């Protein structure tokens, strides 16, 4: 009897926690606009990385530590592999870096020129790359491995929300 | 119980999505590389999902033969954005194919070659280019003017040695080997250490037994700018000649390699992508000879259009340059030609476009005509004669 409710439970669990649990959100045409809209007015750091980028994999755990240290850091991770990757590997890599709970997206369209163009027409795809977005939408790009001291300083300079 | 259920639920959801994406990633091995035989046969090597096949066309790409497998079984092909299977036709009509696989989840590669002696009916079982098993990627193959087969690639054996000795080793090494037939290569030599590890190479010849390689080097301070090495003879790489000081300081993977052509007058031509402090975008430079310095870089496109994937070809007195741009909707192949050794260039023209994913644009020549070779997701493979363009 208890077992018979299992499929129902599984189904409902899957639909409830699907987005969070199943791994990164699919980053497709139009996703950047949605992402920006959902963070509008909120200082946000977007970090682009990829499974095929050695320096990115070295850098990720430092972001994991920063997320723990700085509760005021709203971090979004985007796996920008030019070719779509296995979601489970993206998730496992982030989890190993201490980033399991951060918002995560993954490129799912091989037409990467278009995805990059929507993000920044001047971005030719080099990784890693970090974009710090102010509450008013102003962006600061940190190409290559980010100097996290600069990210901390940027966080320090953001107006703190009223408590 | 609740935890167990949650775990099961995650497993189910994750498993389906992962299977879907695994297939997508494999399908994404998506390249077509051409070579003409002396009889006008167009040979095309294609990386299809997890295998490499060769097809041929006797009507300049309008129709193709049934594919002939080069890989005897499914392999985990290197699908990096600057990786591709390559094909060369030797003077005896033999075909040489090279390609690389990922041998582990850390993107260590293994490069192979295979040969066909029966006009593409069958290929020898692929053999590794080198005995060392550390990692080889971005292999490139070319036939020298005397008919010998030259292969060059980025090799990580010296990285492994340095790490074992507790020393840092940025990048990879530029490795090469020669073969008389392309089925098996002789001993591997390292031309130089600390090149960028994730960019394709450009290969041309300054004469028989004298390869020239253009590559992204790592200069002092992690500056990833381009250089050219001209071999003095088959086993003696000459000094490194910097193509341009772009000052691109980056400890990352650009996945953007250069293209190189040497004209019959001995002049050198290089096109490359950079995001350096000194300049950003796509650039071209020329040098009068194997010994002279490269002239000032010429901007090929504005950087806001993602100009990338340049390809240069010298055909007789003409030089051709194609590259890819993106206008916000469509990816376009742009083309310029020079009739005066690269001093003056025609106005850039769009010769093909697509509104979805595409391979790098490549050039190939036969009987005095130059063709754009381009694989796109929507239109498939196209061979477009450039001289016929308005």
Short mmCIF file of N, CA and C in Angstrom, two decimals, chain B residues 183-312:
data_model
loop_
_atom_site.label_atom_id
_atom_site.label_comp_id
_atom_site.label_asym_id
_atom_site.label_seq_id
_atom_site.Cartn_x
_atom_site.Cartn_y
_atom_site.Cartn_z
N UNK B 183 50.24 6.59 -42.80
CA UNK B 183 49.63 5.49 -42.04
C UNK B 183 50.32 5.38 -40.69
N UNK B 184 51.63 5.59 -40.68
CA UNK B 184 52.39 5.53 -39.43
C UNK B 184 53.40 6.67 -39.43
N UNK B 185 53.54 7.31 -38.28
CA UNK B 185 54.46 8.44 -38.19
C UNK B 185 55.73 8.04 -37.45
N UNK B 186 56.84 8.69 -37.81
CA UNK B 186 58.12 8.45 -37.14
C UNK B 186 58.14 9.10 -35.77
N UNK B 187 59.33 9.21 -35.21
CA UNK B 187 59.44 9.68 -33.83
C UNK B 187 58.96 11.13 -33.71
N UNK B 188 58.42 11.42 -32.54
CA UNK B 188 57.89 12.75 -32.26
C UNK B 188 58.99 13.66 -31.75
N UNK B 189 58.99 14.91 -32.21
CA UNK B 189 59.90 15.92 -31.65
C UNK B 189 59.08 17.08 -31.13
N UNK B 190 59.62 17.76 -30.15
CA UNK B 190 58.97 18.96 -29.63
C UNK B 190 59.68 20.16 -30.26
N UNK B 191 58.93 20.97 -30.99
CA UNK B 191 59.52 22.15 -31.64
C UNK B 191 59.75 23.25 -30.61
N UNK B 192 58.78 23.46 -29.72
CA UNK B 192 58.99 24.41 -28.63
C UNK B 192 57.92 24.25 -27.56
N UNK B 193 58.22 24.73 -26.38
CA UNK B 193 57.35 24.59 -25.22
C UNK B 193 56.50 25.84 -25.02
N UNK B 194 55.45 25.64 -24.18
CA UNK B 194 54.61 26.75 -23.70
C UNK B 194 53.89 27.51 -24.81
N UNK B 195 53.22 26.75 -25.66
CA UNK B 195 52.28 27.39 -26.58
C UNK B 195 50.92 27.37 -25.89
N UNK B 196 50.01 28.16 -26.41
CA UNK B 196 48.64 28.10 -25.91
C UNK B 196 48.11 26.69 -26.20
N UNK B 197 47.31 26.14 -25.28
CA UNK B 197 46.96 24.72 -25.35
C UNK B 197 45.66 24.42 -26.08
N UNK B 198 44.93 25.46 -26.52
CA UNK B 198 43.59 25.15 -27.02
C UNK B 198 43.25 25.92 -28.29
N UNK B 199 44.22 26.06 -29.19
CA UNK B 199 43.95 26.75 -30.45
C UNK B 199 44.50 25.95 -31.62
N UNK B 200 43.75 25.94 -32.70
CA UNK B 200 44.21 25.22 -33.90
C UNK B 200 45.52 25.83 -34.42
N UNK B 201 46.25 25.05 -35.21
CA UNK B 201 47.50 25.49 -35.81
C UNK B 201 47.27 25.84 -37.27
N UNK B 202 48.12 26.72 -37.81
CA UNK B 202 48.16 26.95 -39.25
C UNK B 202 49.45 26.36 -39.79
N UNK B 203 49.36 25.58 -40.89
CA UNK B 203 50.56 24.96 -41.46
C UNK B 203 50.68 25.34 -42.93
N UNK B 204 51.92 25.66 -43.36
CA UNK B 204 52.22 25.86 -44.77
C UNK B 204 53.67 25.41 -44.95
N UNK B 205 54.20 25.50 -46.18
CA UNK B 205 55.58 25.08 -46.41
C UNK B 205 56.37 26.19 -47.09
N UNK B 206 57.62 26.38 -46.58
CA UNK B 206 58.53 27.34 -47.20
C UNK B 206 59.34 26.66 -48.29
N UNK B 207 59.18 25.35 -48.43
CA UNK B 207 59.90 24.56 -49.43
C UNK B 207 59.84 23.11 -49.01
N UNK B 208 60.41 22.19 -49.83
CA UNK B 208 60.38 20.78 -49.46
C UNK B 208 61.08 20.57 -48.11
N UNK B 209 60.44 19.86 -47.20
CA UNK B 209 61.05 19.59 -45.89
C UNK B 209 61.14 20.80 -44.99
N UNK B 210 60.43 21.85 -45.34
CA UNK B 210 60.51 23.08 -44.53
C UNK B 210 59.11 23.56 -44.13
N UNK B 211 58.54 22.90 -43.12
CA UNK B 211 57.21 23.34 -42.66
C UNK B 211 57.28 24.70 -41.98
N UNK B 212 56.16 25.37 -42.00
CA UNK B 212 55.99 26.63 -41.27
C UNK B 212 54.71 26.47 -40.45
N UNK B 213 54.80 26.80 -39.19
CA UNK B 213 53.62 26.66 -38.32
C UNK B 213 53.29 28.02 -37.71
N UNK B 214 52.04 28.40 -37.82
CA UNK B 214 51.53 29.58 -37.11
C UNK B 214 50.72 29.09 -35.93
N UNK B 215 50.90 29.71 -34.78
CA UNK B 215 50.25 29.22 -33.57
C UNK B 215 50.13 30.35 -32.56
N UNK B 216 49.25 30.12 -31.59
CA UNK B 216 49.14 31.07 -30.48
C UNK B 216 50.16 30.68 -29.43
N UNK B 217 51.09 31.56 -29.17
CA UNK B 217 52.16 31.28 -28.22
C UNK B 217 51.82 31.90 -26.86
N UNK B 218 52.52 31.43 -25.82
CA UNK B 218 52.40 32.12 -24.53
C UNK B 218 53.71 32.89 -24.32
N UNK B 219 53.64 34.19 -24.42
CA UNK B 219 54.80 35.03 -24.18
C UNK B 219 54.87 35.38 -22.70
N UNK B 220 56.00 35.92 -22.30
CA UNK B 220 56.24 36.33 -20.91
C UNK B 220 55.02 37.07 -20.34
N UNK B 221 54.61 36.67 -19.15
CA UNK B 221 53.49 37.36 -18.51
C UNK B 221 52.14 36.84 -18.96
N UNK B 222 52.11 35.60 -19.46
CA UNK B 222 50.85 34.98 -19.91
C UNK B 222 50.18 35.75 -21.04
N UNK B 223 51.00 36.34 -21.92
CA UNK B 223 50.47 37.04 -23.09
C UNK B 223 50.29 36.02 -24.21
N UNK B 224 49.05 35.86 -24.68
CA UNK B 224 48.76 34.84 -25.69
C UNK B 224 48.61 35.48 -27.07
N UNK B 225 49.77 35.76 -27.69
CA UNK B 225 49.80 36.36 -29.02
C UNK B 225 50.37 35.34 -30.02
N UNK B 226 50.26 35.69 -31.30
CA UNK B 226 50.64 34.73 -32.34
C UNK B 226 52.09 34.81 -32.76
N UNK B 227 52.59 33.66 -33.20
CA UNK B 227 53.97 33.56 -33.68
C UNK B 227 54.02 32.56 -34.82
N UNK B 228 55.13 32.62 -35.55
CA UNK B 228 55.37 31.70 -36.66
C UNK B 228 56.75 31.09 -36.47
N UNK B 229 56.86 29.81 -36.75
CA UNK B 229 58.16 29.14 -36.76
C UNK B 229 58.37 28.53 -38.14
N UNK B 230 59.50 28.86 -38.77
CA UNK B 230 59.86 28.28 -40.06
C UNK B 230 60.98 27.28 -39.85
N UNK B 231 60.78 26.06 -40.28
CA UNK B 231 61.82 25.03 -40.11
C UNK B 231 62.99 25.31 -41.07
N UNK B 232 64.23 25.14 -40.54
CA UNK B 232 65.42 25.29 -41.40
C UNK B 232 65.57 24.05 -42.26
N UNK B 233 65.28 22.90 -41.67
CA UNK B 233 65.17 21.65 -42.42
C UNK B 233 64.12 20.80 -41.70
N UNK B 234 63.97 19.57 -42.12
CA UNK B 234 62.83 18.77 -41.65
C UNK B 234 62.79 18.59 -40.14
N UNK B 235 63.95 18.69 -39.48
CA UNK B 235 63.97 18.43 -38.04
C UNK B 235 64.54 19.59 -37.22
N UNK B 236 64.68 20.76 -37.87
CA UNK B 236 65.25 21.90 -37.15
C UNK B 236 64.31 23.10 -37.19
N UNK B 237 63.51 23.26 -36.15
CA UNK B 237 62.65 24.45 -36.12
C UNK B 237 63.49 25.71 -35.97
N UNK B 238 63.20 26.71 -36.77
CA UNK B 238 63.93 27.97 -36.69
C UNK B 238 63.43 28.81 -35.52
N UNK B 239 63.91 30.06 -35.45
CA UNK B 239 63.51 30.93 -34.34
C UNK B 239 62.03 31.31 -34.41
N UNK B 240 61.50 31.64 -33.26
CA UNK B 240 60.11 32.09 -33.17
C UNK B 240 60.02 33.53 -33.67
N UNK B 241 59.09 33.77 -34.58
CA UNK B 241 58.87 35.13 -35.09
C UNK B 241 57.48 35.58 -34.70
N UNK B 242 57.42 36.64 -33.92
CA UNK B 242 56.11 37.11 -33.46
C UNK B 242 55.36 37.80 -34.59
N UNK B 243 54.10 37.47 -34.73
CA UNK B 243 53.31 38.07 -35.80
C UNK B 243 52.86 39.47 -35.41
N UNK B 244 52.52 39.64 -34.14
CA UNK B 244 51.95 40.91 -33.72
C UNK B 244 51.99 41.01 -32.20
N UNK B 245 52.16 42.22 -31.70
CA UNK B 245 52.09 42.41 -30.24
C UNK B 245 50.70 42.93 -29.91
N UNK B 246 49.80 42.00 -29.62
CA UNK B 246 48.42 42.38 -29.30
C UNK B 246 48.25 42.59 -27.80
N UNK B 247 49.17 41.99 -27.05
CA UNK B 247 49.12 42.09 -25.58
C UNK B 247 47.83 41.50 -25.02
N UNK B 248 47.52 40.28 -25.49
CA UNK B 248 46.35 39.61 -24.93
C UNK B 248 46.81 38.76 -23.74
N UNK B 249 46.65 39.36 -22.55
CA UNK B 249 46.99 38.64 -21.32
C UNK B 249 45.78 37.84 -20.91
N UNK B 250 45.94 36.53 -20.86
CA UNK B 250 44.79 35.68 -20.58
C UNK B 250 45.28 34.35 -20.06
N UNK B 251 44.71 33.94 -18.94
CA UNK B 251 45.01 32.59 -18.47
C UNK B 251 43.78 31.75 -18.71
N UNK B 252 43.46 31.57 -19.96
CA UNK B 252 42.24 30.87 -20.32
C UNK B 252 42.36 30.35 -21.74
N UNK B 253 41.26 29.81 -22.23
CA UNK B 253 41.26 29.14 -23.52
C UNK B 253 40.55 29.97 -24.57
N UNK B 254 41.28 30.60 -25.47
CA UNK B 254 40.57 31.37 -26.49
C UNK B 254 39.84 30.48 -27.51
N UNK B 255 40.32 29.26 -27.77
CA UNK B 255 39.73 28.42 -28.82
C UNK B 255 39.66 29.16 -30.15
N UNK B 256 40.65 30.01 -30.40
CA UNK B 256 40.72 30.73 -31.67
C UNK B 256 42.14 30.62 -32.19
N UNK B 257 42.36 29.76 -33.16
CA UNK B 257 43.70 29.62 -33.73
C UNK B 257 43.84 30.41 -35.01
N UNK B 258 45.07 30.58 -35.50
CA UNK B 258 45.34 31.41 -36.67
C UNK B 258 45.21 30.65 -37.99
N UNK B 259 45.32 31.39 -39.08
CA UNK B 259 45.43 30.78 -40.40
C UNK B 259 46.67 31.36 -41.08
N UNK B 260 47.35 30.51 -41.85
CA UNK B 260 48.63 30.89 -42.46
C UNK B 260 48.63 30.50 -43.93
N UNK B 261 49.18 31.39 -44.77
CA UNK B 261 49.41 31.04 -46.17
C UNK B 261 50.76 31.60 -46.59
N UNK B 262 51.45 30.88 -47.46
CA UNK B 262 52.70 31.38 -48.03
C UNK B 262 52.50 31.44 -49.54
N UNK B 263 52.69 32.62 -50.09
CA UNK B 263 52.47 32.84 -51.52
C UNK B 263 53.69 32.33 -52.31
N UNK B 264 53.52 32.10 -53.63
CA UNK B 264 54.65 31.61 -54.44
C UNK B 264 55.87 32.54 -54.38
N UNK B 265 55.69 33.83 -54.10
CA UNK B 265 56.83 34.75 -54.01
C UNK B 265 57.53 34.65 -52.64
N UNK B 266 57.07 33.74 -51.79
CA UNK B 266 57.72 33.55 -50.50
C UNK B 266 57.18 34.44 -49.39
N UNK B 267 56.21 35.29 -49.71
CA UNK B 267 55.66 36.16 -48.66
C UNK B 267 54.74 35.36 -47.74
N UNK B 268 54.74 35.78 -46.46
CA UNK B 268 53.93 35.11 -45.43
C UNK B 268 52.67 35.92 -45.15
N UNK B 269 51.57 35.21 -44.88
CA UNK B 269 50.29 35.86 -44.62
C UNK B 269 49.61 35.15 -43.45
N UNK B 270 49.24 35.92 -42.46
CA UNK B 270 48.62 35.34 -41.27
C UNK B 270 47.36 36.14 -40.93
N UNK B 271 46.31 35.44 -40.57
CA UNK B 271 45.08 36.09 -40.07
C UNK B 271 44.75 35.46 -38.73
N UNK B 272 44.27 36.28 -37.80
CA UNK B 272 44.05 35.75 -36.45
C UNK B 272 43.03 36.60 -35.69
N UNK B 273 42.54 36.01 -34.63
CA UNK B 273 41.63 36.69 -33.72
C UNK B 273 42.39 37.05 -32.44
N UNK B 274 42.11 38.21 -31.90
CA UNK B 274 42.70 38.57 -30.61
C UNK B 274 41.72 39.42 -29.82
N UNK B 275 41.92 39.43 -28.52
CA UNK B 275 41.15 40.32 -27.66
C UNK B 275 42.14 41.06 -26.75
N UNK B 276 43.27 41.44 -27.34
CA UNK B 276 44.36 42.03 -26.57
C UNK B 276 44.13 43.47 -26.17
N UNK B 277 45.05 43.97 -25.36
CA UNK B 277 44.97 45.37 -24.92
C UNK B 277 45.25 46.28 -26.10
N UNK B 278 46.17 45.84 -26.98
CA UNK B 278 46.58 46.69 -28.10
C UNK B 278 45.55 46.69 -29.23
N UNK B 279 44.85 45.60 -29.40
CA UNK B 279 43.81 45.53 -30.44
C UNK B 279 42.87 44.37 -30.16
N UNK B 280 41.65 44.52 -30.64
CA UNK B 280 40.61 43.50 -30.44
C UNK B 280 39.90 43.23 -31.74
N UNK B 281 39.70 41.96 -32.04
CA UNK B 281 38.95 41.58 -33.24
C UNK B 281 39.77 40.68 -34.14
N UNK B 282 39.50 40.78 -35.44
CA UNK B 282 40.15 39.93 -36.42
C UNK B 282 41.17 40.75 -37.20
N UNK B 283 42.37 40.19 -37.39
CA UNK B 283 43.44 40.96 -38.02
C UNK B 283 44.21 40.12 -39.04
N UNK B 284 44.88 40.85 -39.93
CA UNK B 284 45.71 40.23 -40.96
C UNK B 284 47.05 40.96 -40.99
N UNK B 285 48.12 40.21 -41.19
CA UNK B 285 49.44 40.84 -41.39
C UNK B 285 50.24 40.02 -42.38
N UNK B 286 51.19 40.67 -43.04
CA UNK B 286 52.04 39.99 -44.01
C UNK B 286 53.51 40.27 -43.71
N UNK B 287 54.36 39.35 -44.17
CA UNK B 287 55.81 39.55 -44.10
C UNK B 287 56.37 39.23 -45.48
N UNK B 288 57.38 39.99 -45.90
CA UNK B 288 57.91 39.83 -47.26
C UNK B 288 58.51 38.44 -47.49
N UNK B 289 59.11 37.89 -46.44
CA UNK B 289 59.84 36.63 -46.63
C UNK B 289 59.89 35.85 -45.33
N UNK B 290 60.60 34.73 -45.35
CA UNK B 290 60.74 33.87 -44.17
C UNK B 290 61.55 34.55 -43.08
N UNK B 291 62.31 35.59 -43.43
CA UNK B 291 63.19 36.21 -42.44
C UNK B 291 62.75 37.60 -42.02
N UNK B 292 61.83 38.19 -42.77
CA UNK B 292 61.49 39.58 -42.46
C UNK B 292 60.39 39.66 -41.40
N UNK B 293 60.35 40.80 -40.76
CA UNK B 293 59.34 41.00 -39.70
C UNK B 293 57.96 41.19 -40.33
N UNK B 294 56.93 40.86 -39.56
CA UNK B 294 55.56 41.09 -40.03
C UNK B 294 55.24 42.58 -40.00
N UNK B 295 54.49 43.03 -41.00
CA UNK B 295 54.07 44.42 -41.07
C UNK B 295 52.95 44.69 -40.09
N UNK B 296 52.46 45.94 -40.09
CA UNK B 296 51.41 46.30 -39.12
C UNK B 296 50.12 45.52 -39.37
N UNK B 297 49.45 45.08 -38.30
CA UNK B 297 48.20 44.34 -38.46
C UNK B 297 47.11 45.23 -39.06
N UNK B 298 46.34 44.65 -39.95
CA UNK B 298 45.20 45.34 -40.56
C UNK B 298 43.93 44.77 -39.96
N UNK B 299 43.06 45.64 -39.47
CA UNK B 299 41.78 45.16 -38.92
C UNK B 299 40.92 44.64 -40.07
N UNK B 300 40.40 43.43 -39.93
CA UNK B 300 39.62 42.82 -40.98
C UNK B 300 38.13 43.12 -40.82
N UNK B 301 37.70 43.36 -39.60
CA UNK B 301 36.28 43.60 -39.36
C UNK B 301 36.14 44.37 -38.07
N UNK B 302 34.97 44.94 -37.84
CA UNK B 302 34.76 45.60 -36.56
C UNK B 302 34.48 44.54 -35.50
N UNK B 303 34.98 44.73 -34.27
CA UNK B 303 34.87 43.68 -33.26
C UNK B 303 33.44 43.41 -32.79
N UNK B 304 32.52 44.35 -33.00
CA UNK B 304 31.14 44.16 -32.55
C UNK B 304 30.37 43.11 -33.31
N UNK B 305 30.99 42.53 -34.36
CA UNK B 305 30.30 41.52 -35.17
C UNK B 305 30.85 40.12 -34.95
N UNK B 306 31.52 39.93 -33.83
CA UNK B 306 32.11 38.63 -33.50
C UNK B 306 32.93 38.05 -34.65
N UNK B 307 33.77 38.84 -35.32
CA UNK B 307 34.54 38.28 -36.42
C UNK B 307 35.46 37.18 -35.90
N UNK B 308 35.49 36.06 -36.59
CA UNK B 308 36.25 34.92 -36.09
C UNK B 308 36.51 33.92 -37.20
N UNK B 309 37.30 32.91 -36.90
CA UNK B 309 37.55 31.76 -37.77
C UNK B 309 38.10 32.16 -39.14
N UNK B 310 39.18 32.96 -39.19
CA UNK B 310 39.72 33.34 -40.49
C UNK B 310 40.34 32.14 -41.20
N UNK B 311 40.34 32.18 -42.51
CA UNK B 311 41.03 31.15 -43.29
C UNK B 311 41.65 31.82 -44.52
N UNK B 312 42.96 31.61 -44.68
CA UNK B 312 43.72 32.20 -45.78
C UNK B 312 44.13 31.12 -46.76
#
